[in-house]
Coordinates of C-alpha atoms in Angstrom, one line a residue:
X1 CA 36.6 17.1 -71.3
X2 CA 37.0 21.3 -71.6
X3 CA 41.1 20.5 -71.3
X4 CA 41.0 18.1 -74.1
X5 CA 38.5 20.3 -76.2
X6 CA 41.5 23.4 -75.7
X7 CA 44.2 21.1 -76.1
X8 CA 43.4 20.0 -79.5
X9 CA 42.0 23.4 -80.2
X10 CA 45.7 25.1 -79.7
X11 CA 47.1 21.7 -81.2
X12 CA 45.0 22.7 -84.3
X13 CA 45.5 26.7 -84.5
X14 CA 49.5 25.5 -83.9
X15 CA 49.4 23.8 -87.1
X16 CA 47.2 25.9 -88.8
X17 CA 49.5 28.5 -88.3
X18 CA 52.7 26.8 -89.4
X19 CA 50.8 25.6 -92.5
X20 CA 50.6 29.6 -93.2
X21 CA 54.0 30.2 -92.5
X22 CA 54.6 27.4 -95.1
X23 CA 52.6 28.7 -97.9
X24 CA 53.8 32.6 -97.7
X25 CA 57.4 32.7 -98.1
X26 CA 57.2 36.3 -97.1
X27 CA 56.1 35.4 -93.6
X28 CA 58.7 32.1 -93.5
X29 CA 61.5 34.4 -94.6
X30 CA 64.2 35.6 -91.7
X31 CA 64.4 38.8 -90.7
X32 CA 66.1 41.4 -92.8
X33 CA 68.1 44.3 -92.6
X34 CA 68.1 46.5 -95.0
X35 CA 69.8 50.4 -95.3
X36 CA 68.3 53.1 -97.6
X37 CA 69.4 56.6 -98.4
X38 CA 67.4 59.6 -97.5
X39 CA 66.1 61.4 -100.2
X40 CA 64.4 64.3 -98.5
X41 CA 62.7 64.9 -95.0
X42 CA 61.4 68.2 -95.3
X43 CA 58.3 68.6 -94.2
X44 CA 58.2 72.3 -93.9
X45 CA 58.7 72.4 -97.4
X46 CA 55.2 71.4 -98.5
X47 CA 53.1 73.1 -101.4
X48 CA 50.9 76.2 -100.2
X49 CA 47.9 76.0 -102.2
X50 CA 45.4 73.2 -102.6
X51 CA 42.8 73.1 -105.2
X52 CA 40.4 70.0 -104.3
X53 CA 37.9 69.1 -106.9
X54 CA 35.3 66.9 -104.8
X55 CA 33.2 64.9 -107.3
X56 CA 31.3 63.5 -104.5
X57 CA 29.9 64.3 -101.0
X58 CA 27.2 62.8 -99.5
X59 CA 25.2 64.6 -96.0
X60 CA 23.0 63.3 -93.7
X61 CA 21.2 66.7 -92.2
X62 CA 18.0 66.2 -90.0
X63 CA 16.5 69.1 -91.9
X64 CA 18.2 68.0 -95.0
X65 CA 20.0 65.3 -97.0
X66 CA 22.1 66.2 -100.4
X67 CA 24.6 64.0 -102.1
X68 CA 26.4 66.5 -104.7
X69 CA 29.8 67.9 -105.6
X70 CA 31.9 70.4 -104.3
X71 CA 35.3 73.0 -104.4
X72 CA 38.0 73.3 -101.8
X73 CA 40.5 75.6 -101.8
X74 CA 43.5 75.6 -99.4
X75 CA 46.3 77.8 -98.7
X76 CA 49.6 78.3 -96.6
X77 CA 51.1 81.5 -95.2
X78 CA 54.4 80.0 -94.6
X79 CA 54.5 78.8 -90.2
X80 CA 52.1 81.8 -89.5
X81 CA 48.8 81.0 -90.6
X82 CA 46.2 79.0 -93.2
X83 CA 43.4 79.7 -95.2
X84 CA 40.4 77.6 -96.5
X85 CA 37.8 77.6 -98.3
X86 CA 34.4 75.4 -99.1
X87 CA 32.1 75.1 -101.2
X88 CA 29.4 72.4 -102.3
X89 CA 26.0 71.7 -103.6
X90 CA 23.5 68.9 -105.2
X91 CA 24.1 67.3 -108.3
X92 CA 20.9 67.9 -109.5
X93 CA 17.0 68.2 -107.7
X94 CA 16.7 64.5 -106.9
X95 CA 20.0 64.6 -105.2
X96 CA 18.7 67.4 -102.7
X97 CA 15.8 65.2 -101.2
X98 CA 13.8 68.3 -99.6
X99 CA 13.6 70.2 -102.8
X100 CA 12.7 67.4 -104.7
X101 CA 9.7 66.5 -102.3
X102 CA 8.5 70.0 -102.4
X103 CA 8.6 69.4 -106.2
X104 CA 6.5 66.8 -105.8
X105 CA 3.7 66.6 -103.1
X106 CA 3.9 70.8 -101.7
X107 CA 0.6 72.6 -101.8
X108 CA 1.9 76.0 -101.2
X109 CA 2.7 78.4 -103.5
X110 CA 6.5 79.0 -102.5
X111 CA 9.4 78.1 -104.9
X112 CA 11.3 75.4 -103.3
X113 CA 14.9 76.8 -102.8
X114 CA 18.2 74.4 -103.7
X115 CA 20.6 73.2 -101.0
X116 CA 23.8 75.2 -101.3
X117 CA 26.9 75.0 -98.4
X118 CA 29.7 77.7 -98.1
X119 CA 32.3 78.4 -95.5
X120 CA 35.6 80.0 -95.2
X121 CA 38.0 79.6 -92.0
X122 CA 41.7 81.0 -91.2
X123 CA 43.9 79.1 -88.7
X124 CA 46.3 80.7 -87.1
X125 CA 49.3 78.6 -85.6
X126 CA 49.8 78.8 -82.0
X127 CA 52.7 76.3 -82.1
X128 CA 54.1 75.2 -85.5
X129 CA 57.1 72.7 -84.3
X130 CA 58.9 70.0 -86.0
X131 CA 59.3 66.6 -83.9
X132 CA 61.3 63.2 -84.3
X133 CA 59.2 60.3 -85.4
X134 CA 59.5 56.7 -86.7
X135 CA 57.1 56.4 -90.0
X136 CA 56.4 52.5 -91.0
X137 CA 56.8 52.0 -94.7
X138 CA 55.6 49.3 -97.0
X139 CA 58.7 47.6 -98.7
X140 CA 57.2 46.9 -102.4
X141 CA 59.6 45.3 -104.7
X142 CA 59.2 45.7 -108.3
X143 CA 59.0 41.4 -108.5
X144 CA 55.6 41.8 -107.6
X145 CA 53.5 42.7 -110.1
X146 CA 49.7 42.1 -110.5
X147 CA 48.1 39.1 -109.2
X148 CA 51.8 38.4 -107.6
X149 CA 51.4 41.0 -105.7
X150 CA 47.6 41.1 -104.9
X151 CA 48.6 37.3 -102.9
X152 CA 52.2 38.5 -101.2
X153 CA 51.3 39.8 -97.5
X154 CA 54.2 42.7 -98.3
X155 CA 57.0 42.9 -95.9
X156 CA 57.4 46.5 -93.8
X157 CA 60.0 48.5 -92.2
X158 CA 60.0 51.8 -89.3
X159 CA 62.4 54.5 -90.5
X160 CA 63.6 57.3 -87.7
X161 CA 61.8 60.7 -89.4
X162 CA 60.8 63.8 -88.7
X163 CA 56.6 65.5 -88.1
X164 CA 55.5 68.9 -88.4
X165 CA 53.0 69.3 -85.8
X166 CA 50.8 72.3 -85.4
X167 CA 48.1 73.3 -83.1
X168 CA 46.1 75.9 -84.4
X169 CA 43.1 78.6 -83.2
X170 CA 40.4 78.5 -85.7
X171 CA 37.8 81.5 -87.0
X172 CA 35.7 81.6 -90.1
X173 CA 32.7 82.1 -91.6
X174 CA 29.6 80.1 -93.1
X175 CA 26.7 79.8 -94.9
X176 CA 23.6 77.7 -96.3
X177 CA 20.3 77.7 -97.5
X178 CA 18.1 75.0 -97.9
X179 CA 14.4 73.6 -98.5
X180 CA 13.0 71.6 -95.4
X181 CA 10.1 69.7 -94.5
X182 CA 7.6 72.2 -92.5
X183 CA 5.4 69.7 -91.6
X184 CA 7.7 67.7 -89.9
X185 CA 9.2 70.1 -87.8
X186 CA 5.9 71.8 -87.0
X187 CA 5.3 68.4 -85.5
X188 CA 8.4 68.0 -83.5
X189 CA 8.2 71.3 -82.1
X190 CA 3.9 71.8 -81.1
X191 CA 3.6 74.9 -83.1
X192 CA 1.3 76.0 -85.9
X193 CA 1.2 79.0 -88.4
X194 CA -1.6 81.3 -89.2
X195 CA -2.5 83.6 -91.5
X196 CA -2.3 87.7 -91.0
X197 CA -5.9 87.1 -90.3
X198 CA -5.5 85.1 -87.4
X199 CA -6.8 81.6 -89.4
X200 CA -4.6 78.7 -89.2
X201 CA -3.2 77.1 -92.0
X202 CA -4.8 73.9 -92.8
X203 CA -4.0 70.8 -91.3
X204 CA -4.3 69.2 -94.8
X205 CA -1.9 71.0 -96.3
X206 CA 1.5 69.6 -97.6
X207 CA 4.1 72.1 -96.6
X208 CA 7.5 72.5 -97.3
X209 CA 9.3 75.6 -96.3
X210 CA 12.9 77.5 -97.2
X211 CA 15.5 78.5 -94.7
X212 CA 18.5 80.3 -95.0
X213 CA 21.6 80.7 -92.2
X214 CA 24.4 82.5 -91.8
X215 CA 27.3 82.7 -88.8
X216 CA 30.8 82.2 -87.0
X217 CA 33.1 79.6 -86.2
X218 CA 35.6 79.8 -83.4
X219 CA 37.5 76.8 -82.3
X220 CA 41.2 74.4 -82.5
X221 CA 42.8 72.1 -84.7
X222 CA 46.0 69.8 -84.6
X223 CA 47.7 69.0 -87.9
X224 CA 50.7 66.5 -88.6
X225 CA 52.7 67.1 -91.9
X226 CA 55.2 64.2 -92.9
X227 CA 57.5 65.1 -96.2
X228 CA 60.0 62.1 -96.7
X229 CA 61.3 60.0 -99.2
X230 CA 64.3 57.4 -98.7
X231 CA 65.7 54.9 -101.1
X232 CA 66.4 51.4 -99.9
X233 CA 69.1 49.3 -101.0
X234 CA 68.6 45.8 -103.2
X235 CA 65.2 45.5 -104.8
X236 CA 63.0 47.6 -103.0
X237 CA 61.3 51.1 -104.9
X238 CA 61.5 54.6 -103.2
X239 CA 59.2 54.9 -100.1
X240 CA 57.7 58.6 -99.6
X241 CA 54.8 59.4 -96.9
X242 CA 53.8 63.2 -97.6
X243 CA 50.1 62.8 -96.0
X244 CA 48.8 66.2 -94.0
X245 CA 46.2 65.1 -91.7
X246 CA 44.2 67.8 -89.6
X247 CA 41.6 67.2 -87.2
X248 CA 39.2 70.4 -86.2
X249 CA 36.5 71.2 -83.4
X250 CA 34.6 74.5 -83.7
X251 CA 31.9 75.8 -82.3
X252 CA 29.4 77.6 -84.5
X253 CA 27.6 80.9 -83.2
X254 CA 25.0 81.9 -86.2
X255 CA 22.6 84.7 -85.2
X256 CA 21.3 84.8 -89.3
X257 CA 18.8 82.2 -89.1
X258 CA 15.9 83.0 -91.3
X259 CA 12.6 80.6 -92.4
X260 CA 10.8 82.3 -95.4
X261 CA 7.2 83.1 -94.5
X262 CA 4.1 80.8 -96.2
X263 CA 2.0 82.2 -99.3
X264 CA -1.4 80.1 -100.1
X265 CA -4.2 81.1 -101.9
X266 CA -3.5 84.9 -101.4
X267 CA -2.5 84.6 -97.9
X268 CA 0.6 84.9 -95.9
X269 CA 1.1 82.7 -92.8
X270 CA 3.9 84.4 -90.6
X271 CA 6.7 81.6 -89.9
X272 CA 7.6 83.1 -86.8
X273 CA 6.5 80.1 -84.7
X274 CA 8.8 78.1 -86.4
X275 CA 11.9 77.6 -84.0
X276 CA 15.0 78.4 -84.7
X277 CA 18.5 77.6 -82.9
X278 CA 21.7 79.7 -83.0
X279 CA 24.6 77.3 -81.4
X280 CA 26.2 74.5 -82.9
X281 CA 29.4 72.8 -83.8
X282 CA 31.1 70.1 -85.5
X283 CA 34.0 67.8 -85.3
X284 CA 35.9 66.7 -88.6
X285 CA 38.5 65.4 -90.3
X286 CA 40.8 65.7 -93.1
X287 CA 43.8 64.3 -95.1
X288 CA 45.2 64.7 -98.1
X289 CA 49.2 64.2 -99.7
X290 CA 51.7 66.8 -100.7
X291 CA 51.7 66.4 -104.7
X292 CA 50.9 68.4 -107.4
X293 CA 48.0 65.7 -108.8
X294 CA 46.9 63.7 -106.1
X295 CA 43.4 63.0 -103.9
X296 CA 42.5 63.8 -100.1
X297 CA 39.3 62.6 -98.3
X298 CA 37.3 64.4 -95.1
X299 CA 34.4 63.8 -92.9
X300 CA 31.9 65.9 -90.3
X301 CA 29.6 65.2 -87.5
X302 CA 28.1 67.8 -85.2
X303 CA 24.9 69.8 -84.5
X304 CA 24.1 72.8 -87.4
X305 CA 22.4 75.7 -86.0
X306 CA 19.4 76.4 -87.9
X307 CA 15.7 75.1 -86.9
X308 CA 15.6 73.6 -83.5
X309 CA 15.4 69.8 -82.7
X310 CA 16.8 69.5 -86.5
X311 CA 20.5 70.3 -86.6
X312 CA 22.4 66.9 -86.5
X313 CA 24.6 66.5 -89.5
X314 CA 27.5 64.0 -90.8
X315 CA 29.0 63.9 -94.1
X316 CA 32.0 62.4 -95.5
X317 CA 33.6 63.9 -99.2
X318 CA 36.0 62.6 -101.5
X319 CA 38.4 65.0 -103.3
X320 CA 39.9 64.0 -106.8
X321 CA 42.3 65.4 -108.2
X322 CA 43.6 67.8 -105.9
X323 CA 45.9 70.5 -107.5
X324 CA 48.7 72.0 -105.4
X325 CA 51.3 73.9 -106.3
X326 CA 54.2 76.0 -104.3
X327 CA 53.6 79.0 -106.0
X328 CA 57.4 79.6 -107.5
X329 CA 58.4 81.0 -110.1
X330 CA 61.5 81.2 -111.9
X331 CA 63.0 82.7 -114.7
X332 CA 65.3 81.2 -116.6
X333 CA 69.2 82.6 -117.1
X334 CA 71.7 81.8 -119.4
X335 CA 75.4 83.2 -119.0
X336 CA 77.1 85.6 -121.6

């Protein structure tokens, strides 16, 4: 009975499948050759500064979450080296959920501080080498327009080209501050705060604290540059793949860490219970496309030093437009 059950089964995918080859002519079609011209494969010859407007981030932080907006600035020193910088921050208070809690339910007289990231980190490039590659390409033919070409499974083609690859030592700097839950990680930690009188606070109260941190990255990334553009024969449009994807692993060493001390009715509590860590480090990744108007995308995970047991973090951030340019310029000549 289990034969007969898989024999009809394969009798029906077998069908099923030629019915599909059937309906799409671009799958029933015989294989085709086609020869292009090469434009350019450069990819050496890239753009050296990036300008990334990032209308949207969004970060899960244990002591934290923010969903906000951001700058990025990027540049290249030629093979030797390059530069970037980050910076980003809530929308407004209801998109920096600590703060706006504070807002709401704290019972303590300190001024809830607003989330705000920066960091700045040089690469320098160990090995900066340029490799042979095959890049696939989709073949889009200007027959297919709108709805056409929403239901045509579009045919593709693996063109010989070349890579930049570079493997890079990483060192920087960062910084944030935040508001945070005090209650919370009082709990998670065992620890309470008193007063310079020796009184505890009360167990009653609704506390929400302000941190600030500040440190060092050291670490590696590898990046891949493709710069190519060929132009098929027939009916086919030009096919270009410029993307510059970099992964990154650092490790961050942040001896700043420093929790703001607790004002209530007239007293101060000392926050020096409050636990702090100083190692981290993160994993990420980024991409974006050699143009002068065009948009990248990025993502994090790791551990944020900070306040023990809270330093988990992921985010992922969006980058539109993205302004690059190569930093030339010419003057024009005219002959006598």
């Amino acid at each position: 009975m289990k034969r007969i059950l898989l024999t009809v089964s394969f009798l029906i995918f077998l069908s099923a499948s030629s019915w599909l080859l059937a309906q799409n002519p671009n799958l029933n079609r015989e294989a085709k050759t086609i020869t292009y011209e090469e434009i350019y494969d450069t990819p050496y010859d890239i753009n050296k500064l990036f300008i990334h407007l990032q209308p949207m981030y969004g970060e899960y932080f244990s002591t934290n979450t923010t969903v906000g907006w951001g700058i990025r600035a990027q540049y290249y020193l030629k093979n030797i080296a390059d530069f970037e910088m980050d910076f980003r921050g809530p929308y407004a208070k209801p998109f920096d959920i600590a703060r706006h809690a504070a807002a709401k339910n704290s019972t303590i007289d300190n001024e809830p501080k607003g989330y705000l990231y920066f960091d700045i980190v040089g690469t320098y490039h160990i090995k900066d080498e340029e490799l042979d590659t095959e890049t696939k390409f989709i073949l889009y033919s200007n027959r297919y327009k709108g709805d056409k070409w929403g239901a045509t499974v579009p045919l593709h083609t693996v063109i010989p080209t070349k890579v930049r690859r570079i493997i890079g030592a990483r060192f920087g700097g960062m910084s944030y501050k935040t508001s945070f839950d005090m209650n919370r990680i009082m709990d998670k930690q065992g620890v309470t705060l008193y007063s310079d009188e020796g009184a505890a606070i009360g167990e009653d109260e609704s506390l929400y604290g302000n941190m600030s941190a500040s440190g060092f990255y050291i670490g590696g990334s590898m990046a891949w540059i493709k710069n190519v553009a060929v132009q098929p024969d027939k009916i086919y449009g030009t096919l270009v793949n410029d993307l510059i994807f970099t992964t990154y692993f650092d490790i961050n060493f942040t001896p700043f860490v420093n929790v703001d001390d607790v004002y209530n009715d007239g007293q101060r509590y000392s926050s020096e219970p409050i636990l702090t860590s100083v190692l981290g480090f993160r994993a990420g990744i980024e991409g974006k496309f050699n143009r002068k108007i065009s948009w990248g995308y990025g993502g994090e995970i790791g551990h944020r030093p900070g306040l023990k047991k809270s330093g988990f973090f992921f985010n992922v951030r969006i980058s539109f437009p993205i302004f690059s340019s190569q930093l030339r310029y010419q003057v024009e000549s005219f002959g006598k």
